[in-house]
Amino acid sequence: AHLAIEKGDQQFLMMKGGAFIALPVWFHRCLCMYAMARTNKTKKTKYMAQAKRMHKELTDSLKNKNPNILHYVSLLNAEKAALKQKRNQEDVKKMYNDAITMSARGGYVHDAALAQERFADYLLNVVGDFNEAKYHIEGAIQRYTNWGAMGIVEHL
């Protein structure tokens, strides 16, 4: 995320309608930016600015009738809401749960696991709810195991 800010993400933002890989790349970069904004308070503004640009591109693509990124936008909306201090924690929890559900129902097991992992991080580091965070990490581990991502399972 830090290198993306230094070098800028303009090359990816110029790919509108280009390669099919552009949207997943934007999603993962945007997710990294939101994660860095949560952990690095001194550069939060820079990370948020980059994330908002990519988030907007994905949201615009969804508005242009691209149904394949609904689960991406759902998780990014939850991440963005988690960073806003004035948001109700129950609303943020519902947004994360919706992102997990949309990803799983759409058949995106890896993205459901990622959403559950990010939700656990939010619960542990922002809310301070260790038990619920543990539950969601275990759920993410199960999803990653089902997907065959044993490296991530070992890491978690």
Tab-separated table of C-alpha atoms in Angstrom, residues 30-148:
chain	number	residue	atom	x	y	z
A	30	CYS	CA	-8.306	-0.535	-2.200
A	31	LEU	CA	-8.703	-3.098	0.566
A	32	CYS	CA	-4.995	-2.741	1.384
A	33	MET	CA	-5.353	1.035	1.523
A	34	TYR	CA	-8.262	0.806	3.950
A	35	ALA	CA	-6.328	-1.706	6.069
A	36	MET	CA	-3.298	0.598	6.160
A	37	ALA	CA	-5.495	3.574	7.043
A	38	ARG	CA	-6.803	1.607	10.023
A	39	THR	CA	-3.327	0.722	11.298
A	40	ASN	CA	-1.254	3.762	10.306
A	41	LYS	CA	-2.831	6.857	11.839
A	42	THR	CA	-0.087	9.234	10.674
A	43	LYS	CA	-0.713	8.540	6.959
A	44	LYS	CA	-4.424	7.780	7.236
A	45	THR	CA	-5.398	10.736	5.028
A	46	LYS	CA	-3.123	9.630	2.178
A	47	TYR	CA	-4.319	6.040	2.321
A	48	MET	CA	-7.959	7.122	2.470
A	49	ALA	CA	-7.575	9.419	-0.538
A	50	GLN	CA	-6.155	6.594	-2.669
A	51	ALA	CA	-8.770	4.135	-1.411
A	52	LYS	CA	-11.652	6.503	-2.132
A	53	ARG	CA	-10.562	6.892	-5.770
A	54	MET	CA	-10.425	3.154	-6.368
A	55	HIS	CA	-13.613	2.564	-4.380
A	56	LYS	CA	-15.403	5.093	-6.572
A	57	GLU	CA	-14.224	3.346	-9.752
A	58	LEU	CA	-15.557	0.027	-8.480
A	59	THR	CA	-18.843	1.596	-7.385
A	60	ASP	CA	-19.205	3.253	-10.794
A	61	SER	CA	-18.603	-0.092	-12.477
A	62	LEU	CA	-21.318	-1.629	-10.316
A	63	LYS	CA	-23.691	1.190	-11.261
A	64	ASN	CA	-22.875	0.454	-14.914
A	65	LYS	CA	-24.443	-2.976	-14.417
A	66	ASN	CA	-21.382	-5.088	-13.601
A	67	PRO	CA	-22.840	-7.699	-11.215
A	68	ASN	CA	-19.524	-9.490	-10.724
A	69	ILE	CA	-18.219	-6.923	-8.269
A	70	LEU	CA	-21.182	-6.561	-5.922
A	71	HIS	CA	-19.373	-8.509	-3.213
A	72	TYR	CA	-16.231	-6.364	-3.712
A	73	VAL	CA	-18.141	-3.135	-3.225
A	74	SER	CA	-19.996	-4.589	-0.255
A	75	LEU	CA	-16.748	-5.412	1.585
A	76	LEU	CA	-15.191	-2.055	0.692
A	77	ASN	CA	-18.282	-0.275	2.023
A	78	ALA	CA	-17.866	-2.139	5.312
A	79	GLU	CA	-14.156	-1.267	5.479
A	80	LYS	CA	-14.887	2.384	4.793
A	81	ALA	CA	-17.645	2.469	7.411
A	82	ALA	CA	-15.327	0.824	9.955
A	83	LEU	CA	-12.886	3.712	9.524
A	84	LYS	CA	-15.516	6.348	10.231
A	85	GLN	CA	-15.642	6.856	13.984
A	86	LYS	CA	-19.196	8.224	13.949
A	87	ARG	CA	-20.690	5.045	12.463
A	88	ASN	CA	-22.633	2.766	14.781
A	89	GLN	CA	-20.755	-0.478	15.438
A	90	GLU	CA	-23.903	-2.517	14.854
A	91	ASP	CA	-24.276	-0.986	11.387
A	92	VAL	CA	-20.653	-1.819	10.572
A	93	LYS	CA	-21.094	-5.390	11.823
A	94	LYS	CA	-24.166	-5.786	9.604
A	95	MET	CA	-22.228	-4.478	6.607
A	96	TYR	CA	-19.427	-6.994	7.173
A	97	ASN	CA	-21.921	-9.834	7.613
A	98	ASP	CA	-23.673	-8.786	4.402
A	99	ALA	CA	-20.335	-8.801	2.554
A	100	ILE	CA	-19.561	-12.294	3.853
A	101	THR	CA	-23.009	-13.547	2.847
A	102	MET	CA	-22.892	-11.989	-0.642
A	103	SER	CA	-19.468	-13.446	-1.327
A	104	ALA	CA	-20.433	-16.918	-0.127
A	105	ARG	CA	-23.752	-16.995	-1.981
A	106	GLY	CA	-22.053	-15.817	-5.152
A	107	GLY	CA	-19.621	-18.719	-4.943
A	108	TYR	CA	-16.620	-16.536	-4.111
A	109	VAL	CA	-15.329	-18.682	-1.237
A	110	HIS	CA	-11.955	-16.932	-1.134
A	111	ASP	CA	-13.571	-13.502	-0.969
A	112	ALA	CA	-15.963	-14.666	1.762
A	113	ALA	CA	-12.929	-15.873	3.724
A	114	LEU	CA	-11.191	-12.541	3.154
A	115	ALA	CA	-14.281	-10.645	4.302
A	116	GLN	CA	-14.486	-12.801	7.406
A	117	GLU	CA	-10.788	-12.246	8.090
A	118	ARG	CA	-11.171	-8.469	7.748
A	119	PHE	CA	-14.259	-8.553	9.990
A	120	ALA	CA	-12.277	-10.424	12.646
A	121	ASP	CA	-9.544	-7.790	12.435
A	122	TYR	CA	-12.137	-5.055	12.945
A	123	LEU	CA	-13.700	-6.877	15.897
A	124	LEU	CA	-10.366	-7.477	17.572
A	125	ASN	CA	-8.598	-4.165	16.970
A	126	VAL	CA	-11.449	-1.653	16.901
A	127	VAL	CA	-14.302	-3.147	18.899
A	128	GLY	CA	-12.170	-5.232	21.262
A	129	ASP	CA	-14.459	-8.272	21.110
A	130	PHE	CA	-12.000	-11.178	21.310
A	131	ASN	CA	-14.607	-13.964	21.343
A	132	GLU	CA	-16.471	-12.836	18.242
A	133	ALA	CA	-13.166	-12.103	16.466
A	134	LYS	CA	-12.015	-15.658	17.256
A	135	TYR	CA	-15.276	-17.035	15.849
A	136	HIS	CA	-14.787	-15.169	12.564
A	137	ILE	CA	-11.095	-16.102	12.261
A	138	GLU	CA	-12.107	-19.747	12.682
A	139	GLY	CA	-14.749	-19.243	9.978
A	140	ALA	CA	-12.164	-17.676	7.673
A	141	ILE	CA	-9.793	-20.579	8.323
A	142	GLN	CA	-12.560	-23.043	7.422
A	143	ARG	CA	-13.354	-21.188	4.195
A	144	TYR	CA	-9.686	-20.935	3.213
A	145	THR	CA	-9.286	-24.662	3.955
A	146	ASN	CA	-12.279	-25.470	1.729
A	147	TRP	CA	-10.712	-23.351	-1.001
A	148	GLY	CA	-7.348	-25.095	-0.578
